[in-house]
Coordinates of C-alpha atoms in Angstrom, one line a residue:
X235 CA 0.0 0.0 0.0
X236 CA 1.2 3.5 -0.9
X237 CA -0.4 6.8 0.1
X238 CA -0.2 9.1 -3.0
X239 CA -0.9 12.2 -0.9
X240 CA 1.9 11.6 1.6
X241 CA 5.2 13.5 1.3
X242 CA 7.6 10.5 1.3
X243 CA 10.6 12.8 0.4
X244 CA 10.1 14.9 3.6
X245 CA 9.5 11.7 5.7
X246 CA 12.7 10.0 4.3
X247 CA 14.7 13.2 4.8
X248 CA 13.6 13.7 8.4
X249 CA 13.8 10.0 9.4
X250 CA 17.3 9.5 8.0
X251 CA 18.8 12.7 9.4
X252 CA 17.4 12.2 12.9
X253 CA 18.3 8.5 12.9
X254 CA 21.9 9.2 11.6
X255 CA 22.4 11.8 14.4
X256 CA 21.1 9.4 17.0
X257 CA 23.2 6.4 15.8
X258 CA 26.4 8.3 14.9
X259 CA 26.4 11.0 17.6
X260 CA 27.2 13.7 15.0
X261 CA 25.5 15.9 12.4
X262 CA 25.0 14.6 8.9
X263 CA 27.1 15.9 6.0
X264 CA 25.4 17.2 2.9
X265 CA 27.4 14.8 0.8
X266 CA 26.1 11.7 2.7
X267 CA 22.6 13.1 2.8
X268 CA 22.6 13.6 -1.0
X269 CA 23.9 10.1 -1.6
X270 CA 21.3 8.5 0.7
X271 CA 18.5 10.2 -1.1
X272 CA 19.8 9.4 -4.5
X273 CA 20.3 5.7 -3.7
X274 CA 17.0 5.5 -1.9
X275 CA 15.2 7.0 -4.8
X276 CA 16.9 4.5 -7.1
X277 CA 16.1 1.5 -5.0
X278 CA 12.5 2.5 -4.6
X279 CA 12.2 2.5 -8.4
X280 CA 14.1 -0.8 -8.8
X281 CA 12.5 -2.7 -5.9
X282 CA 9.0 -1.3 -5.6
X283 CA 8.5 0.4 -8.9
X284 CA 7.7 3.6 -7.1
X285 CA 8.8 7.2 -7.7
X286 CA 8.7 9.2 -4.4
X287 CA 8.9 12.5 -6.2
X288 CA 12.5 13.5 -5.1
X289 CA 13.5 16.7 -6.8
X290 CA 17.2 16.1 -7.8
X291 CA 19.7 16.7 -10.5
X292 CA 23.2 15.9 -11.6
X293 CA 25.5 18.8 -10.8
X294 CA 29.0 19.6 -9.6
X295 CA 29.3 17.0 -6.9
X296 CA 27.2 14.2 -8.4
X297 CA 23.5 13.6 -8.1
X298 CA 22.0 15.9 -5.5
X299 CA 18.7 17.2 -4.2
X300 CA 17.3 20.5 -5.3
X301 CA 17.4 22.5 -2.1
X302 CA 15.1 25.2 -3.3
X303 CA 12.2 22.7 -3.5
X304 CA 12.9 21.3 0.0
X305 CA 12.5 24.1 2.5
X306 CA 12.5 21.8 5.5
X307 CA 16.2 21.3 5.2
X308 CA 18.8 23.6 6.9
X309 CA 22.2 23.7 5.3
X310 CA 25.2 24.9 7.4
X311 CA 28.1 26.2 5.4
X312 CA 30.2 27.5 8.4
X313 CA 32.9 25.0 7.6
X314 CA 34.1 25.6 4.0
X315 CA 35.4 22.1 3.8
X316 CA 32.2 20.4 5.0
X317 CA 28.5 21.3 4.6
X318 CA 26.2 20.0 7.3
X319 CA 22.4 19.4 6.9
X320 CA 19.7 19.3 9.6
X321 CA 15.9 18.8 9.5
X322 CA 13.6 21.6 10.5
X323 CA 10.4 20.7 12.3
X324 CA 8.8 17.3 13.2
X325 CA 9.3 14.2 11.0
X326 CA 5.8 13.4 9.6
X327 CA 4.3 10.2 10.8
X328 CA 3.9 7.6 8.0
X329 CA 0.4 6.6 6.9
X330 CA 0.4 3.3 8.7
X331 CA 2.8 0.5 7.9
X332 CA 2.7 1.0 4.1
X333 CA 5.3 -0.5 1.7
X334 CA 7.2 2.7 1.0
X335 CA 7.6 4.0 4.6
X336 CA 8.7 0.5 5.7
X337 CA 11.2 0.3 2.8
X338 CA 12.5 3.8 3.6
X339 CA 13.1 2.9 7.3
X340 CA 14.9 -0.3 6.5
X341 CA 17.0 1.3 3.8
X342 CA 18.0 4.1 6.3
X343 CA 19.3 1.5 8.7
X344 CA 21.2 -0.4 6.1
X345 CA 22.7 2.7 4.6
X346 CA 24.0 4.0 8.0
X347 CA 25.5 0.6 8.7
X348 CA 27.3 0.4 5.3
X349 CA 28.3 4.0 4.7
X350 CA 28.3 5.6 8.2
X351 CA 32.1 5.1 8.7
X352 CA 34.9 7.4 7.9
X353 CA 35.4 6.2 4.3
X354 CA 31.7 5.4 3.8
X355 CA 30.9 8.5 1.8
X356 CA 33.5 7.6 -0.8
X357 CA 31.8 4.2 -1.4
X358 CA 28.4 5.9 -1.6
X359 CA 29.8 8.4 -4.2
X360 CA 31.1 5.5 -6.3
X361 CA 27.8 3.8 -6.2
X362 CA 25.9 6.9 -7.2
X363 CA 28.3 7.6 -10.1
X364 CA 27.8 4.0 -11.3
X365 CA 24.6 5.2 -13.0
X366 CA 25.7 8.6 -14.2
X367 CA 23.9 9.5 -17.5
X368 CA 27.2 10.2 -19.4
X369 CA 30.5 8.3 -19.4
X370 CA 32.2 11.7 -19.5
X371 CA 31.1 12.4 -15.9
X372 CA 32.9 9.4 -14.5
X373 CA 36.0 10.0 -16.6
X374 CA 36.2 13.7 -15.7
X375 CA 35.7 12.8 -12.0
X376 CA 38.8 10.6 -12.1
X377 CA 40.8 13.5 -13.5
X378 CA 39.4 15.9 -10.9
X379 CA 40.2 13.5 -8.0
X380 CA 43.7 12.9 -9.3
X381 CA 44.5 16.6 -9.5
X382 CA 43.0 17.1 -6.1
X383 CA 45.2 14.4 -4.5
X384 CA 48.3 15.7 -6.4
X385 CA 47.8 19.3 -5.5
X386 CA 51.1 21.0 -4.5
X387 CA 53.1 24.1 -5.3
X388 CA 55.7 22.2 -7.3
X389 CA 55.6 21.0 -10.9
X390 CA 53.9 17.7 -11.5
X391 CA 57.1 16.3 -13.1
X392 CA 56.5 12.6 -14.0
X393 CA 52.9 12.8 -12.9
X394 CA 52.1 15.0 -15.9
X395 CA 51.9 12.0 -18.2
X396 CA 49.2 10.4 -16.0
X397 CA 47.2 13.6 -15.9
X398 CA 47.5 13.9 -19.6
X399 CA 46.2 10.4 -20.1
X400 CA 43.2 10.9 -17.8
X401 CA 42.4 14.3 -19.4
X402 CA 42.6 12.8 -22.9
X403 CA 40.3 9.9 -21.9
X404 CA 37.7 12.2 -20.4
X405 CA 37.6 14.7 -23.3
X406 CA 37.3 11.8 -25.8
X407 CA 34.1 10.9 -24.1
X408 CA 32.7 14.4 -24.1
X409 CA 29.0 14.1 -25.1
X410 CA 29.1 16.9 -27.7
X411 CA 25.9 15.7 -29.4
X412 CA 24.0 16.4 -26.2
X413 CA 25.8 19.7 -25.4
X414 CA 26.3 21.3 -28.8
X415 CA 25.9 24.8 -27.3
X416 CA 29.2 24.3 -25.3
X417 CA 31.3 23.4 -28.4
X418 CA 33.3 26.7 -28.3
X419 CA 33.8 26.6 -24.6
X420 CA 35.0 23.0 -24.7
X421 CA 37.5 23.9 -27.5
X422 CA 38.8 26.9 -25.5
X423 CA 39.3 24.7 -22.4
X424 CA 41.1 22.0 -24.4
X425 CA 43.6 24.6 -25.9
X426 CA 44.3 26.2 -22.6
X427 CA 44.7 22.9 -20.7
X428 CA 46.9 21.4 -23.3
X429 CA 49.2 24.4 -23.0
X430 CA 49.2 24.2 -19.2
X431 CA 50.3 20.6 -19.4
X432 CA 53.0 21.3 -21.9
X433 CA 54.4 24.0 -19.6
X434 CA 54.3 21.8 -16.6
X435 CA 52.0 23.9 -14.4
X436 CA 51.4 22.8 -10.8
X437 CA 48.5 20.5 -9.9
X438 CA 47.0 23.5 -8.1
X439 CA 46.8 25.6 -11.3
X440 CA 45.7 22.6 -13.4
X441 CA 42.9 21.9 -11.0
X442 CA 41.8 25.6 -11.1
X443 CA 41.6 25.4 -14.9
X444 CA 39.8 22.0 -14.9
X445 CA 37.3 23.1 -12.3
X446 CA 36.5 26.3 -14.3
X447 CA 35.4 24.1 -17.2
X448 CA 33.6 21.6 -15.0
X449 CA 31.6 24.2 -13.2
X450 CA 30.5 25.8 -16.4
X451 CA 29.6 22.5 -18.0
X452 CA 27.4 21.6 -14.9
X453 CA 25.2 24.6 -15.5
X454 CA 24.2 22.8 -18.8
X455 CA 24.4 19.3 -17.3
X456 CA 21.6 19.9 -14.8
X457 CA 19.3 21.1 -17.5
X458 CA 19.6 18.0 -19.7
X459 CA 16.4 16.0 -19.8
X460 CA 18.3 12.9 -18.4
X461 CA 19.9 14.8 -15.6
X462 CA 17.0 16.1 -13.5
X463 CA 13.7 14.8 -12.2
X464 CA 10.8 16.2 -10.3
X465 CA 12.2 19.7 -10.5
X466 CA 9.7 22.6 -10.5
X467 CA 9.2 24.6 -13.7
X468 CA 10.2 27.7 -11.8
X469 CA 13.5 26.2 -10.7
X470 CA 14.2 25.1 -14.3
X471 CA 13.5 28.6 -15.5
X472 CA 16.0 30.1 -13.0
X473 CA 18.6 27.6 -14.1
X474 CA 18.1 28.5 -17.8
X475 CA 18.3 32.2 -17.0
X476 CA 21.6 31.6 -15.2
X477 CA 23.4 30.3 -18.3
X478 CA 24.4 33.7 -19.8
X479 CA 26.1 34.9 -16.6
X480 CA 27.8 31.5 -16.2
X481 CA 29.1 31.8 -19.7
X482 CA 30.5 35.3 -19.0
X483 CA 32.3 34.2 -15.9
X484 CA 33.8 31.2 -17.7
X485 CA 34.9 33.3 -20.7
X486 CA 36.6 35.9 -18.4
X487 CA 38.5 33.2 -16.6
X488 CA 39.6 31.4 -19.8
X489 CA 40.7 34.7 -21.2
X490 CA 43.0 35.3 -18.2
X491 CA 44.3 31.7 -18.4
X492 CA 45.1 32.3 -22.0
X493 CA 46.9 35.5 -21.3
X494 CA 49.0 33.8 -18.6
X495 CA 49.9 30.9 -20.9
X496 CA 50.4 32.9 -24.1
X497 CA 52.0 36.2 -23.0
X498 CA 53.5 36.7 -26.5
X499 CA 50.3 35.9 -28.4
X500 CA 49.4 32.9 -30.5
X501 CA 48.7 31.9 -34.0
X502 CA 45.9 29.6 -32.9
X503 CA 42.6 31.2 -33.7
X504 CA 40.9 30.0 -30.6
X505 CA 43.6 31.4 -28.3
X506 CA 43.9 34.5 -30.3
X507 CA 40.2 35.2 -30.0
X508 CA 40.4 34.8 -26.2
X509 CA 43.3 37.2 -26.0
X510 CA 41.5 39.8 -28.2
X511 CA 38.3 39.5 -26.2
X512 CA 40.3 40.0 -23.0
X513 CA 42.0 43.2 -24.4
X514 CA 38.6 44.5 -25.5
X515 CA 37.1 43.8 -22.1
X516 CA 39.9 45.5 -20.2
X517 CA 39.9 48.5 -22.6
X518 CA 36.2 49.0 -22.1
X519 CA 36.7 48.7 -18.3
X520 CA 39.5 51.3 -18.5
X521 CA 37.2 53.7 -20.4
X522 CA 34.5 53.3 -17.8
X523 CA 36.9 53.9 -15.0
X524 CA 38.3 57.0 -16.7
X525 CA 34.7 58.4 -17.2
X526 CA 34.2 57.9 -13.5
X527 CA 37.3 59.9 -12.7
X528 CA 39.2 56.9 -11.4
X529 CA 41.9 57.1 -14.0
X530 CA 45.5 58.3 -13.6
X531 CA 45.8 61.7 -12.1
X532 CA 42.3 61.8 -10.7

């Protein structure tokens, strides 16, 4: 039996968060909460053939809930390295011992037992990514994780070949047919990252460049029809309206990376256009500053 009027998403969220806090003696991280909800949603479909209506999408850190559509969650960002999530209000009582609420309760216990340890979240992330819509997501994740682990202020030396191989594998899987509108940005990133590798930049700088592209790509990823579910029309509208600004931020960063890597210019048309656009942007900014009386001698 399933009650179609009952908010199973709210029930699952509250039950899991409260039970985790009780069993583990600590607050729940946003990462683990997202993985629980994603895997629960997946299992409900596979085992019971039920869709509990979870608003979620694939984004920067994997499959995650859409916070805007879940106002009963409180997200704490005080620690920049770890977001915590709590539940606001009372956990709703389930409508009797129905199939979905029983399954949710059992799944919460098994999830905490399996993934509640120090390394549990990594296993949960792996399981979530096992069903990513695009192979590129998994390949690029390997590149990102490798750069994150190798981060330092010294050149990568022999590690460069490994990074180059991971990068080449990821970009060969890029789903251009599904993201045709990002063709130019993908080409810009490839030209810049290739040069960064050739010059032996540090893992820190390589990670900055790779994250710039990944963050931009994810604005488009979450809007793909296979990468979101149960998201309100209003939220989708907001996401679409965010694309132009995301593109501007990306372009500005890529222009600066190109200027850093090609200080003497380039014959490559893609790089050359980035450099010309940067010069035009800075000239325009300089003119505005001069008109405001902020120029030299003011």
